[in-house]
Each structure stands twice: as structure tokens, then as C-alpha cells.
Short mmCIF file of C-alpha atoms in Angstrom, two decimals:
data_model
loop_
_atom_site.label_atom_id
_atom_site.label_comp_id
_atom_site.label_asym_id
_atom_site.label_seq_id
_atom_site.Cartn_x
_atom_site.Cartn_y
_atom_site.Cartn_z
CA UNK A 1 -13.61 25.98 9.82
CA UNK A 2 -12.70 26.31 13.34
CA UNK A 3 -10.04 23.78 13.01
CA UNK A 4 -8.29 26.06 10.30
CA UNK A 5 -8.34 29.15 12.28
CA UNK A 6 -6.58 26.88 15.10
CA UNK A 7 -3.99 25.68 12.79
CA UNK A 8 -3.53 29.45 11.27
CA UNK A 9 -3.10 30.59 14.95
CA UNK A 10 -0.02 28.06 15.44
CA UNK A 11 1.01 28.88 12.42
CA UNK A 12 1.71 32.66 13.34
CA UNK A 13 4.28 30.99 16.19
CA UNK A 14 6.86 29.37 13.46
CA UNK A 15 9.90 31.13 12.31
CA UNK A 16 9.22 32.77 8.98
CA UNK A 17 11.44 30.19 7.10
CA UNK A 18 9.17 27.37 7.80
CA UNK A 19 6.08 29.02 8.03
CA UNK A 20 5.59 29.23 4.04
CA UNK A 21 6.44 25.50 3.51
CA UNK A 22 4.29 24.93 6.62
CA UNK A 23 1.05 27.12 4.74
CA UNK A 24 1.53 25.09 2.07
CA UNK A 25 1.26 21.72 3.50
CA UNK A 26 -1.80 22.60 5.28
CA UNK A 27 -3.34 23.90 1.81
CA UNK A 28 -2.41 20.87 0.61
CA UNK A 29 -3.73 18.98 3.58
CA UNK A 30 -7.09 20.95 3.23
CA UNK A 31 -7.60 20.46 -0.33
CA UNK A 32 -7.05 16.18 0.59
CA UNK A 33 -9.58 16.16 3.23
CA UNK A 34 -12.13 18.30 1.30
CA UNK A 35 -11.78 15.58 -1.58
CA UNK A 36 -11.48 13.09 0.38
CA UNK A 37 -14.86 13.60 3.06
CA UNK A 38 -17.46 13.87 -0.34
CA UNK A 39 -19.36 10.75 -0.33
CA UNK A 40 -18.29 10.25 -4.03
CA UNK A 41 -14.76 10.10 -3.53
CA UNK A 42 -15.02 8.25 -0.29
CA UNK A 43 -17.13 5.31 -1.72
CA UNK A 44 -14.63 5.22 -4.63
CA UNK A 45 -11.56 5.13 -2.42
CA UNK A 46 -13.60 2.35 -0.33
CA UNK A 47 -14.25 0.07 -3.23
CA UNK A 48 -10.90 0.40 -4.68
CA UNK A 49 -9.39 -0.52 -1.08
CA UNK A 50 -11.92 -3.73 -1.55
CA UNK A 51 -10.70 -4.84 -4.92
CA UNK A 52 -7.23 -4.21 -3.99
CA UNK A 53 -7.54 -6.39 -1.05
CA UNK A 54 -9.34 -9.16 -2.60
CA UNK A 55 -7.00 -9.44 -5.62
CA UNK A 56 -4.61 -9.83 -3.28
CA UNK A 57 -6.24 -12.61 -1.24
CA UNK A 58 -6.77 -14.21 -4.72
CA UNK A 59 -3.00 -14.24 -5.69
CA UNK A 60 -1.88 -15.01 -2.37
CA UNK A 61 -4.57 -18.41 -2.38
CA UNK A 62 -3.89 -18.90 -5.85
CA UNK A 63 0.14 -19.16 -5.38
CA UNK A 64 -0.30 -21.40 -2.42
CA UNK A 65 -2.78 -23.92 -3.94
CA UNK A 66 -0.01 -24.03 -6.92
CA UNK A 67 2.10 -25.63 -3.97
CA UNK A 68 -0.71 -28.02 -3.18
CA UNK A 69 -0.64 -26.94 0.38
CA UNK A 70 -4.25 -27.29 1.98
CA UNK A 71 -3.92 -24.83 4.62
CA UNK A 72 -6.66 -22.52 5.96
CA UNK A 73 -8.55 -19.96 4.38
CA UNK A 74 -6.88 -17.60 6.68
CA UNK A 75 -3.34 -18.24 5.63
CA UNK A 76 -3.35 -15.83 2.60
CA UNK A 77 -4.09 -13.27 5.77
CA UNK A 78 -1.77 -14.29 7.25
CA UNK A 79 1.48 -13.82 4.72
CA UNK A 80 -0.16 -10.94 3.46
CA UNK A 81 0.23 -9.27 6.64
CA UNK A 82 3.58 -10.32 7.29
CA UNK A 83 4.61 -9.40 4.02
CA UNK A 84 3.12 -5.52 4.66
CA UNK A 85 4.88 -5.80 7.90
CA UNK A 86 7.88 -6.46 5.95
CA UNK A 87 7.84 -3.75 3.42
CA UNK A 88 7.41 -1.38 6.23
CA UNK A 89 11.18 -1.94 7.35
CA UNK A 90 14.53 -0.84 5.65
CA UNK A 91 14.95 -2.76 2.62
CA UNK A 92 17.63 -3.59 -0.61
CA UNK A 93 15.82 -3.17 -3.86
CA UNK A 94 13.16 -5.31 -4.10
CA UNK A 95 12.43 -6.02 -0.68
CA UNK A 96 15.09 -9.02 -1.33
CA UNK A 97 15.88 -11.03 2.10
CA UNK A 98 12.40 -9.47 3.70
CA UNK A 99 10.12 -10.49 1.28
CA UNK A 100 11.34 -14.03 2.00
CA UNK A 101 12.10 -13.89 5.43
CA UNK A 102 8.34 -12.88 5.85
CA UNK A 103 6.64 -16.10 3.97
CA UNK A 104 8.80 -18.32 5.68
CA UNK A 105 7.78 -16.83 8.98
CA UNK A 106 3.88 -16.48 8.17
CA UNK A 107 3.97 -19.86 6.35
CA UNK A 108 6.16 -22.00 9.42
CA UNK A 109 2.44 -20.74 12.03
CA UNK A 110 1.50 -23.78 9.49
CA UNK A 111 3.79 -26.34 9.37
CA UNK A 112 5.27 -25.40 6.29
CA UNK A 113 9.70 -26.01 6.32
CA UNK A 114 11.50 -23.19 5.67
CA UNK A 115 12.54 -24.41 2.33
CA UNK A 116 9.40 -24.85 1.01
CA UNK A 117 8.95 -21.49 2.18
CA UNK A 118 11.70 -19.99 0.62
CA UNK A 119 10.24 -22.19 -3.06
CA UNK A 120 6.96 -20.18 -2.51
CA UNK A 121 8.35 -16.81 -1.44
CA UNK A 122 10.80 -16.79 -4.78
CA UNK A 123 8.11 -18.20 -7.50
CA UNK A 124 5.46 -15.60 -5.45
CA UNK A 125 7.45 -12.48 -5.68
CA UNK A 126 9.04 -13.25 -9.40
CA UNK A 127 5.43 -13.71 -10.73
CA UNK A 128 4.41 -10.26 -8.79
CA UNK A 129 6.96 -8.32 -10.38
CA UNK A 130 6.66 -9.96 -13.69
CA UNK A 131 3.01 -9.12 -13.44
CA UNK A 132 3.82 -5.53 -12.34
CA UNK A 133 6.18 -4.98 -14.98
CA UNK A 134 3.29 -6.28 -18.22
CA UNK A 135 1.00 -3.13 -16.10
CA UNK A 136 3.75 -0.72 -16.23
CA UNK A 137 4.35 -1.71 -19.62
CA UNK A 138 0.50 -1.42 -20.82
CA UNK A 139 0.12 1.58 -19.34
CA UNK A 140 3.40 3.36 -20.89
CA UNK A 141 2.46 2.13 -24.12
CA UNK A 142 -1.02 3.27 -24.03
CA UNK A 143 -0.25 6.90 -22.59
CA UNK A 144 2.92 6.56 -25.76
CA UNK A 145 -0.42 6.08 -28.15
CA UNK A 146 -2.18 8.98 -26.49
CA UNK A 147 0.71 11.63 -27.08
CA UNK A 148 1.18 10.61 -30.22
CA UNK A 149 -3.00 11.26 -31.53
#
């Protein structure tokens, strides 16, 4: 609780304008951390962060054993890290241009042409959103059959 009466203190020092929108993102920051710090919600937020990560690593092996490449374990790492470093830049819709600009980076460390690259990076990121569009479309439709009980 120290920490609050510190940030309360600093508070007092903004102009009156800001200070409300300012109380309110500290509530909101409060309310976060308090959630977040029980050992409950922490584990939960740990092993979703796990599954996440390994369904990831799954897809990423699985699309480039579809390509018959035999590269190393770590490659999946690899492009999944330059596609996150990807997504963090400006983008068109659909990260289009990044998305494959970033496998055909991550997979040339491996010998891989650009081309080939560029085959991968298309089928990869067409399945992805086709995937992510069935979930969207599951979930919509269940919450439709909710309202409607």
C-alpha cells in the first residue's frame, strides 16, 4: 500500500483535466495487479501462455514438415520470433508484405530460397486465418445460441 500512497502523491501534481483520467487508470491498474498476483489467476495465465506457445510450435513444425524441409527443431523458434517481431511494426491489413518478408528472412538462417519461402509464408498465413475465422465463427454462433435460450 505504500506504492499507492506514492502514486496518489504524484497524482495531486497533475492539472485537474488529466488527473481524473489519470485516477482511473491507476484503479484500473490496481484492480489488474490485484487479479493478476493471486496464485490462481497467475498459474492460469501461466498455463494458458504454455498452451499458446506450444500450439504454436506445433503449427509452425507442422506447416514446415508439409514442405518436407528437415530443418532443426529450433526453426519453428526461429520464424515464430521473426514473425512476432514482424507484427510489432506498422502494417496493411493482415500483416501482408511483413508476414512474408519475416519467413523468408527466418527461413534463408537455413538454406531455404526465398521462393520457397514466400510458398510457405502464403499457404502458412492463409491456413492461420482460415483457422481463425472457423473460431470466430464457433464462437459467434455459440454465444447466437446462448441469447437466444
Amino acid at each position: 500500500h505504500r506504492h499507492i500512497h506514492r502514486v496518489e502523491f504524484l497524482l495531486r501534481w497533475l492539472p485537474k483535466r488529466f488527473r481524473s483520467h489519470a485516477n482511473g487508470f491507476v484503479e484500473g491498474a490496481q484492480s489488474f495487479t490485484g487479479d493478476l498476483f493471486r496464485l490462481r489467476s497467475l498459474s492460469c495465465v501461466f498455463v494458458t501462455t504454455v498452451a499458446v506457445s506450444v500450439c504454436d510450435y506445433a503449427a509452425i513444425y507442422a506447416g514446415l514438415m508439409m514442405f518436407d524441409w528437415h530443418l532443426p527443431p529450433v526453426s519453428p523458434v526461429t520464424v515464430w520470433v521473426f514473425l512476432a517481431l514482424a507484427t510489432a511494426l506498422p502494417a496493411a491489413p493482415g500483416f501482408v508484405g511483413l508476414y512474408q518478408g519475416a519467413c523468408i528472412l527466418a527461413l534463408g538462417i537455413y538454406g531455404i530460397d526465398g521462393s520457397r519461402a514466400l510458398a510457405f509464408a502464403l499457404v502458412f498465413q492463409a491456413v492461420t486465418l482460415c483457422t481463425a475465422g472457423v473460431l470466430e465463427a464457433v464462437f459467434y454462433a455459440s454465444r447466437a445460441v446462448r441469447s437466444a435460450e
